[in-house]
XYZ file of C-alpha atoms in Angstrom:
616
model
C 94.508 80.737 116.167
C 95.750 76.881 116.168
C 93.994 73.638 114.520
C 92.101 72.921 116.965
C 90.963 76.200 116.751
C 88.981 75.413 113.397
C 85.417 73.767 113.491
C 85.745 69.830 114.484
C 82.799 68.081 112.463
C 82.145 65.166 110.517
C 79.323 63.722 107.757
C 76.106 62.282 108.579
C 73.875 59.794 106.603
C 72.915 62.814 104.143
C 76.224 63.958 103.587
C 75.715 66.865 105.718
C 78.157 68.658 108.242
C 77.610 68.281 111.500
C 79.639 69.637 114.064
C 81.109 67.719 116.615
C 81.379 69.542 119.476
C 78.231 71.199 119.303
C 76.198 68.660 118.651
C 73.922 70.493 115.555
C 73.420 70.456 111.537
C 75.073 73.366 109.988
C 71.804 73.460 106.949
C 69.056 71.156 106.816
C 69.693 67.882 105.674
C 66.432 68.385 104.031
C 67.190 71.529 101.403
C 70.188 73.625 102.582
C 70.082 76.042 100.168
C 66.466 76.378 99.988
C 66.486 76.831 104.067
C 68.815 80.036 103.088
C 66.297 81.472 101.355
C 63.363 81.283 103.056
C 64.430 81.971 106.702
C 66.859 84.375 105.895
C 66.364 86.556 102.054
C 62.442 86.268 102.317
C 61.754 87.025 105.591
C 64.243 89.689 105.225
C 62.230 90.947 102.415
C 65.702 91.880 100.285
C 64.677 90.908 97.047
C 61.901 94.120 97.294
C 64.211 96.461 99.226
C 66.871 95.787 96.990
C 65.152 98.031 94.316
C 64.344 100.722 96.366
C 67.427 101.173 98.646
C 68.214 104.638 99.464
C 72.201 104.042 99.480
C 75.042 102.785 97.043
C 75.760 99.962 99.055
C 73.119 97.203 100.609
C 75.289 96.305 104.038
C 73.945 92.131 105.647
C 75.527 91.219 109.240
C 75.509 88.063 109.844
C 76.517 85.842 113.001
C 78.060 82.513 112.676
C 79.293 82.027 109.214
C 79.933 78.055 109.684
C 80.213 76.995 105.228
C 79.352 80.571 104.421
C 76.474 78.929 102.872
C 74.265 82.408 103.494
C 76.460 84.094 102.275
C 76.746 82.519 98.904
C 72.515 81.706 98.293
C 72.767 86.273 98.826
C 75.806 86.899 96.141
C 73.653 84.368 93.708
C 70.384 86.159 94.556
C 72.332 89.804 94.626
C 73.869 89.389 91.261
C 70.732 88.220 90.024
C 68.098 90.595 91.170
C 69.915 93.918 92.800
C 69.985 96.731 90.355
C 73.048 97.156 88.376
C 74.640 100.036 90.771
C 73.789 98.424 93.895
C 76.545 97.275 96.101
C 76.510 94.117 98.559
C 78.724 94.107 102.091
C 78.099 91.219 103.742
C 79.772 91.063 107.157
C 80.419 87.682 109.172
C 80.923 86.461 112.327
C 82.452 82.882 113.180
C 84.188 81.896 116.512
C 85.639 78.303 114.642
C 86.013 78.097 110.858
C 85.859 75.330 109.142
C 89.320 73.982 107.727
C 89.192 74.102 103.436
C 88.559 70.809 103.051
C 85.688 70.185 104.961
C 84.409 73.918 103.207
C 84.686 72.171 99.866
C 83.097 69.014 100.937
C 80.005 70.623 102.474
C 79.462 73.367 99.402
C 79.519 70.061 97.418
C 75.811 69.641 97.926
C 75.222 72.375 96.059
C 76.156 72.475 92.754
C 73.683 75.430 91.262
C 76.549 77.590 93.795
C 79.482 75.663 92.100
C 80.703 78.774 90.252
C 80.647 81.034 93.113
C 81.720 78.471 95.587
C 84.969 77.874 93.636
C 85.848 81.710 94.058
C 85.216 81.549 97.493
C 87.221 78.960 98.725
C 89.915 80.571 96.606
C 89.593 83.040 98.066
C 88.719 82.044 101.484
C 91.251 82.999 104.828
C 94.027 81.768 107.329
C 92.448 81.243 110.759
C 93.920 84.284 112.048
C 92.301 86.459 114.707
C 90.518 89.678 113.052
C 89.114 90.937 110.062
C 89.452 89.184 106.221
C 87.585 91.174 103.777
C 87.563 89.142 100.777
C 86.225 90.850 97.250
C 84.261 89.398 94.385
C 82.061 90.499 91.529
C 84.627 93.263 90.319
C 84.902 94.618 93.547
C 80.718 94.679 93.802
C 80.449 92.147 96.373
C 82.780 92.087 99.392
C 82.683 90.039 102.470
C 83.823 90.755 105.872
C 84.695 87.415 107.682
C 85.794 88.129 111.140
C 87.405 85.449 113.234
C 87.107 85.121 117.167
C 84.234 84.937 119.677
C 81.856 86.827 118.865
C 80.837 88.950 122.292
C 85.267 89.802 122.084
C 84.758 90.557 118.536
C 81.901 92.973 118.563
C 82.985 95.595 120.596
C 86.459 96.254 118.138
C 83.680 96.078 114.991
C 80.969 97.979 116.497
C 82.622 101.695 117.221
C 83.313 101.947 113.483
C 79.763 100.501 112.542
C 76.941 102.331 114.459
C 73.603 102.832 111.796
C 74.806 101.047 109.325
C 73.376 97.454 108.975
C 69.926 96.808 106.512
C 69.607 93.129 107.577
C 70.712 90.583 110.680
C 70.777 86.837 109.805
C 70.727 85.294 113.069
C 72.303 81.894 112.469
C 74.750 79.757 114.319
C 73.872 76.709 115.930
C 70.882 76.312 118.344
C 70.286 78.651 121.075
C 69.722 75.571 123.356
C 73.164 73.899 122.140
C 75.221 77.321 121.368
C 74.048 79.188 124.615
C 77.286 81.279 124.879
C 76.394 82.984 121.461
C 72.480 83.617 121.906
C 73.399 86.732 124.727
C 71.698 90.356 124.920
C 75.186 91.820 123.799
C 74.841 90.024 120.109
C 71.070 91.543 120.378
C 72.071 95.129 121.435
C 75.024 95.359 118.747
C 72.253 94.237 116.176
C 70.193 97.631 117.422
C 73.459 99.642 117.478
C 74.272 98.843 113.846
C 71.274 98.979 112.203
C 70.182 101.660 110.539
C 66.566 102.544 110.893
C 64.307 99.912 109.520
C 67.113 97.566 109.900
C 65.558 93.660 109.938
C 66.369 90.154 111.033
C 65.152 86.993 110.679
C 66.209 83.606 112.484
C 65.689 80.166 112.044
C 64.652 79.665 115.598
C 61.354 80.857 117.811
C 62.793 80.454 121.341
C 61.250 82.041 123.934
C 64.741 83.596 125.262
C 65.921 84.747 121.719
C 62.534 86.683 121.341
C 62.214 88.487 124.359
C 66.498 89.540 123.978
C 65.356 90.915 121.117
C 62.448 93.051 122.265
C 64.266 94.116 124.967
C 67.060 95.502 122.388
C 64.234 97.298 120.682
C 63.327 95.088 118.197
C 59.831 94.674 116.720
C 59.047 90.689 116.759
C 57.241 88.369 114.337
C 56.194 84.544 114.903
C 56.112 83.125 111.029
C 55.928 79.570 109.398
C 59.332 77.975 110.152
C 61.256 76.278 107.296
C 60.050 72.740 106.915
C 58.996 70.340 109.407
C 60.081 73.841 111.909
C 56.647 75.208 113.192
C 57.458 78.544 113.978
C 60.417 81.188 113.450
C 60.913 84.745 114.277
C 61.443 88.366 112.126
C 61.156 91.625 112.880
C 62.828 95.019 111.998
C 63.254 98.350 114.239
C 60.631 100.734 114.629
C 61.266 104.513 112.957
C 62.468 106.729 116.203
C 62.526 110.393 115.922
C 65.555 110.482 117.277
C 67.548 108.402 115.588
C 69.124 110.351 113.060
C 70.997 108.869 110.284
C 74.690 109.119 109.315
C 75.530 110.300 105.421
C 77.420 106.998 104.048
C 78.968 107.407 101.395
C 80.795 110.414 98.530
C 77.040 110.749 97.096
C 75.859 112.152 100.404
C 77.827 115.134 100.607
C 79.404 118.120 98.168
C 82.811 116.704 98.881
C 83.578 113.494 96.245
C 86.540 114.856 94.692
C 89.722 113.761 96.004
C 93.199 114.968 96.024
C 95.952 111.727 96.615
C 99.711 112.938 96.659
C 101.781 109.989 95.710
C 102.915 108.073 92.783
C 103.566 104.179 94.580
C 101.620 101.693 95.663
C 100.760 103.478 98.312
C 98.896 105.818 96.254
C 97.849 103.860 93.684
C 96.158 101.255 95.866
C 94.283 104.516 97.802
C 93.624 105.749 94.397
C 91.741 102.707 93.147
C 89.324 101.969 96.482
C 88.199 105.310 96.700
C 86.894 105.341 93.210
C 86.027 101.989 94.156
C 84.264 103.891 96.784
C 82.946 106.336 94.211
C 85.016 109.657 94.507
C 86.531 111.464 92.022
C 90.273 110.964 92.214
C 93.205 113.736 90.503
C 96.832 112.509 92.088
C 99.774 114.448 91.971
C 102.927 113.025 91.829
C 106.367 114.288 90.132
C 106.362 110.450 88.755
C 104.584 107.290 88.422
C 106.812 104.386 90.163
C 109.709 105.999 90.188
C 111.079 105.552 93.892
C 110.772 102.995 96.059
C 108.242 100.994 94.038
C 109.222 100.983 90.849
C 112.244 98.141 91.924
C 112.224 95.811 89.105
C 110.383 93.212 91.563
C 108.747 92.822 95.360
C 108.574 90.343 97.159
C 104.560 89.907 99.065
C 104.858 88.224 102.604
C 103.944 89.066 106.226
C 106.102 90.211 109.249
C 105.363 87.590 112.169
C 106.596 88.086 115.158
C 106.576 85.173 117.912
C 103.893 85.988 120.076
C 100.817 87.736 118.822
C 101.491 91.794 118.407
C 99.671 94.137 117.141
C 102.158 94.081 114.100
C 101.484 90.593 113.828
C 97.982 90.726 113.882
C 97.647 93.737 110.559
C 100.171 91.560 108.883
C 97.780 88.356 108.971
C 95.191 90.455 107.869
C 97.400 92.242 105.499
C 98.994 89.238 103.556
C 95.426 87.584 103.262
C 93.472 90.197 101.893
C 96.931 91.085 99.234
C 97.230 88.355 98.156
C 93.611 88.294 96.816
C 94.096 91.522 96.055
C 96.556 91.240 93.136
C 95.038 88.062 91.758
C 92.381 89.728 91.232
C 93.374 93.244 90.119
C 96.693 92.675 88.640
C 96.872 89.163 87.625
C 99.665 89.419 85.031
C 102.331 91.025 86.957
C 101.351 88.556 90.386
C 102.820 85.121 90.688
C 101.803 83.395 94.077
C 105.353 80.946 93.691
C 104.970 80.774 98.252
C 108.679 82.666 100.322
C 111.150 81.140 102.123
C 112.817 82.473 104.924
C 115.893 80.769 106.056
C 117.211 79.969 109.475
C 121.008 81.003 108.350
C 122.292 81.658 111.813
C 121.182 79.416 115.090
C 119.703 82.397 116.769
C 117.554 82.773 113.379
C 116.729 79.041 114.077
C 115.875 79.274 117.225
C 113.839 82.477 116.494
C 111.293 80.611 113.925
C 110.832 77.909 115.794
C 109.610 80.358 118.160
C 107.050 82.152 116.046
C 105.929 78.718 114.783
C 104.757 76.637 117.521
C 101.337 75.936 119.006
C 98.890 78.000 121.408
C 99.694 74.739 123.653
C 103.207 75.708 123.741
C 102.853 79.047 124.749
C 103.179 79.662 120.923
C 101.318 82.613 118.730
C 99.935 79.469 116.927
C 99.321 80.645 113.283
C 97.793 78.950 111.023
C 99.814 76.520 108.090
C 97.986 78.559 105.199
C 99.647 81.749 107.001
C 103.010 80.257 107.352
C 104.888 76.514 108.539
C 108.292 75.726 109.819
C 109.888 73.453 107.729
C 113.856 70.995 108.519
C 116.373 71.446 106.160
C 115.257 68.557 104.578
C 112.040 70.190 103.966
C 113.591 73.440 102.427
C 115.290 71.601 100.296
C 111.979 70.262 98.919
C 111.040 73.644 97.516
C 114.369 73.335 95.750
C 116.929 71.221 95.576
C 120.170 74.413 95.201
C 118.530 75.639 98.410
C 121.004 74.719 101.561
C 119.578 72.499 103.974
C 118.882 74.929 106.267
C 115.450 75.324 108.704
C 113.102 78.280 107.362
C 110.000 80.021 108.019
C 107.723 78.764 104.377
C 104.703 81.288 103.854
C 103.157 79.004 100.635
C 100.369 82.080 99.425
C 103.138 84.672 98.994
C 104.570 85.568 96.146
C 106.080 88.914 94.173
C 105.024 91.335 91.650
C 106.247 93.940 89.158
C 106.040 97.022 91.208
C 105.605 99.382 88.634
C 103.373 97.448 86.631
C 101.035 96.855 89.488
C 101.170 100.550 90.247
C 100.305 101.975 86.579
C 97.761 99.065 86.757
C 95.577 100.840 89.494
C 96.292 104.180 88.230
C 94.024 102.903 85.749
C 91.483 105.760 84.765
C 92.630 108.247 87.411
C 94.147 111.430 86.536
C 97.660 112.290 87.475
C 99.134 115.505 86.983
C 102.916 116.115 87.199
C 103.986 117.696 89.951
C 105.705 117.968 93.084
C 104.676 119.133 96.397
C 106.426 121.321 98.765
C 103.921 122.387 101.443
C 100.355 122.266 102.464
C 99.046 125.439 104.060
C 95.911 124.782 105.794
C 92.370 126.891 104.745
C 88.928 126.719 106.113
C 87.212 124.713 103.618
C 90.264 122.459 103.002
C 94.110 122.768 102.080
C 96.551 124.888 99.520
C 98.690 122.627 97.727
C 102.238 124.673 97.045
C 104.232 123.049 94.695
C 107.594 123.289 93.715
C 107.243 125.397 90.612
C 105.522 128.014 92.764
C 102.185 126.821 91.871
C 98.995 126.378 94.139
C 96.068 123.758 94.176
C 93.505 123.780 96.152
C 92.009 120.692 97.645
C 88.872 119.942 99.790
C 89.739 116.178 100.767
C 93.754 115.319 100.671
C 95.185 112.066 101.135
C 99.119 112.322 101.195
C 100.469 108.859 100.466
C 103.852 109.909 98.966
C 106.185 107.327 100.226
C 109.492 109.095 101.650
C 108.219 113.102 100.774
C 106.111 112.731 104.295
C 109.239 112.903 106.593
C 109.116 116.846 105.708
C 105.683 117.332 104.628
C 104.570 116.196 108.081
C 107.347 117.800 109.868
C 105.103 121.112 110.967
C 102.476 118.410 112.344
C 105.654 116.962 114.463
C 104.934 113.735 113.151
C 108.394 111.836 113.427
C 109.189 109.440 110.720
C 112.753 108.013 108.739
C 113.846 107.540 106.373
C 115.940 104.725 105.318
C 117.908 104.160 101.718
C 117.569 100.850 100.058
C 119.981 99.795 96.998
C 118.709 96.268 95.442
C 121.270 94.767 92.132
C 119.730 92.847 89.227
C 121.523 89.975 88.624
C 121.835 87.977 85.270
C 119.976 83.888 85.215
C 122.660 81.323 85.137
C 121.304 77.695 84.110
C 120.812 76.503 87.622
C 119.513 80.181 89.303
C 116.761 80.030 86.741
C 114.997 77.155 88.001
C 114.544 78.690 91.817
C 110.500 78.593 92.014
C 109.980 81.047 95.077
C 110.960 83.838 96.888
C 113.613 83.201 98.701
C 114.558 85.965 102.179
C 117.811 85.630 103.980
C 119.153 88.462 105.163
C 117.956 89.878 101.740
C 115.878 88.265 99.055
C 116.650 86.676 95.877
C 113.422 86.428 93.258
C 112.439 84.264 90.471
C 114.201 85.094 87.432
C 112.200 88.072 85.693
C 113.046 88.180 81.546
C 116.125 86.742 82.429
C 117.157 88.881 85.354
C 116.921 88.175 89.198
C 116.469 91.094 92.199
C 119.193 90.630 95.151
C 118.496 93.431 97.312
C 118.226 94.516 99.378
C 120.192 97.168 101.567
C 119.197 99.120 104.877
C 120.864 102.732 105.385
C 118.874 104.658 108.111
C 119.236 108.435 107.446
C 120.919 108.544 103.567
C 118.544 109.721 101.138
C 121.725 109.561 98.030
C 120.163 107.614 95.286
C 123.204 107.304 93.505
C 123.731 103.544 93.099
C 126.637 102.349 95.341
C 129.193 99.549 94.626
C 129.885 98.730 97.988
C 125.717 97.603 97.970
C 126.393 95.899 94.995
C 128.336 93.511 96.969
C 127.374 93.557 100.275
C 124.146 92.204 98.805
C 125.745 90.002 96.617
C 128.223 88.667 99.948
C 125.090 88.155 101.814
C 123.597 85.974 98.936
C 126.662 83.989 98.686
C 127.435 83.884 102.863
C 123.719 83.051 104.024
C 123.384 80.765 101.521
C 126.392 78.733 102.339
C 127.473 76.255 101.265
C 125.545 76.582 97.992
C 127.748 77.514 95.164
C 125.472 78.777 92.135
C 125.241 82.183 93.809
C 128.947 82.617 93.437
C 128.100 82.228 89.634
C 125.713 85.633 89.491
C 127.130 88.313 87.689
C 125.630 91.944 88.029
C 124.112 93.991 85.482
C 122.504 96.786 87.289
C 121.465 98.233 90.788
C 119.078 100.884 91.644
C 118.492 102.766 94.838
C 115.467 103.571 96.641
C 114.135 105.482 99.647
C 111.577 104.072 102.257
C 109.848 105.976 105.378
C 109.627 103.900 107.745
C 107.852 104.586 111.482
C 109.706 103.945 114.821
C 106.929 100.872 115.395
C 106.918 99.332 112.168
C 103.776 99.988 111.776
C 101.955 102.069 108.813
C 101.446 105.464 109.348
C 97.117 105.490 108.306
C 94.370 107.547 109.424
C 93.041 111.016 109.858
C 95.646 113.736 110.925
C 93.701 117.236 110.800
C 89.910 118.147 108.897
C 90.061 116.704 105.663
C 93.686 115.717 106.227
C 94.654 111.771 105.825
C 97.349 110.304 105.094
C 98.803 106.692 104.317
C 102.479 105.941 105.118
C 105.329 104.360 106.859
C 105.292 101.324 105.184
C 109.036 100.036 105.266
C 110.379 97.630 103.669
C 106.819 95.306 103.287
C 105.304 97.836 101.679
C 103.457 95.823 98.465
C 102.108 93.965 101.847
C 100.400 96.642 104.019
C 99.155 99.189 101.229
C 95.971 97.325 100.011
C 94.548 96.778 103.576
C 96.223 100.109 104.336
C 93.923 101.837 101.797
C 91.020 99.878 102.088
C 90.632 100.743 105.911
C 91.350 104.428 105.444
C 88.467 104.825 102.055
C 86.341 103.154 104.339
C 86.852 105.698 107.751
C 87.030 108.218 104.810
C 83.394 106.949 103.888
C 81.969 106.748 107.387
C 82.091 101.978 106.016
C 82.874 98.917 108.550
C 86.322 98.930 108.688
C 88.243 95.932 108.141
C 90.399 96.210 110.998
C 89.323 96.071 114.878
C 89.031 98.987 116.488
C 91.827 98.726 119.012
C 94.039 98.003 115.938
C 92.872 100.938 114.187
C 93.741 102.738 117.130
C 97.393 101.936 116.853
C 97.877 103.222 112.885
C 96.766 106.733 113.794
C 99.563 108.965 112.966
C 98.646 111.033 115.885
C 101.299 107.885 117.581
C 103.791 110.284 116.051
C 103.759 113.352 117.199
C 106.141 114.960 119.456
C 104.822 116.550 122.431
């Protein structure tokens, strides 16, 4: 999406937002919050239904996110009235997302929502196509905001959202002003995604909408509209004998115990998300954060292409999710400093310029909240000690303390110190054979063990590559101590932490030697000196420590996420962007395991499956 894909709005004489393209208001001039509560909350009977909901999560889907007012209104009512054990999953679709500043201005009209609005605006995603999952209220409230044309997005969402929605909010601009949205394909998706007895409500009573919903199978009722509006529609899906309800979540079967193998960020995120979903988790690993996730500092920023590739699609969504995830779960070990990527050669400068081209200029059109292209002078404004080079700047990026983050995510999880040597399929799960000769049975198993996956998955003909990397810690000088952000070039340089910077990292394919090498130390320091020339401060840095670890990679650089066999799931191949990719990969994996709506488009989810890496 480009800036022109944002909603173009103005504010009327009442201070209310109006969509210029549709000449329609986002909410009532009279009282937008009262309208939302009346139309959508009251006429879906939400407060009453929350009290006796038979599932652990109440799922709402909405057409037309707009300012997010409906989401905020439900969030507020949910915290006030729903039983403490119930969770809320709110899914919304929006073709023209508001700019952040317009959103802030619009929501100022509702001071009673100020605290929730602040949390929401802080987590508001960049205008990148696809799903943006965000978590609120200590994980009790989850938002999936899908950006794009609803009729293109619904087929990407629906395959993993059958029979799961409890209430639909049919919002968006009026049918006569936005006829493209109000189509039979939307009503049919509402019916296909609805659980038995799912309800809907909408502010309109237009005949075409009523007939379309009836044709899709909804029972319709006309009731009094809000304020001056004479009528509105509400309805429900009638109970049908043939409509089989799918069991959702760990509480509905006898396999709520899951074993996760691994001690790094992939396993930690998976174990955390499984716990959030209600599973009982046991982690098996020889150590915790002792491999690639044990480096002293790690950078978080996306991997982008000059075209909208599947890789770029995944990373634009994973990046935003990871930044919110770490800010919430590991606030003391996450530093949102921004990340700059220097164009230290003419070829890189040309590539970076292409990455930041708008769609009108035949470029990918990334949102400025994701990445911006800086001229040499603007690069130096980030930090005066940087060379005058063009660059890519990721304002939301940053760095973290890997071991502390992994340890925090494993809190409350049983970790058994064992080294897995081999797997054996059984009729009712998997037999785990350990290096010490002991064994263990697991009904459900997730392998998220980094470099060890190469050997463990060889019997499944899954092709992976392990790549050795060495990082070097250097003592901070008076100049380097002032570095305010992560600097990337052929390697990377982090801000000082306890008097040390991290300089990385080498890239040696098919080497698994963990002994630090002097030549790799020199390569790290030489890349820093050479790529940041003519800056001289880097020549004064002195090495203190080195650490080697093994990254697990795939041939297409996308992570490997999904089911490999019955009750065997894998999450791996994270390469050098593991801390960016792992949080979203893990929440998608757990959603798939639980039969919940995925935070990824179906086409993209298929591209992550481990079967793509199997040899014939």
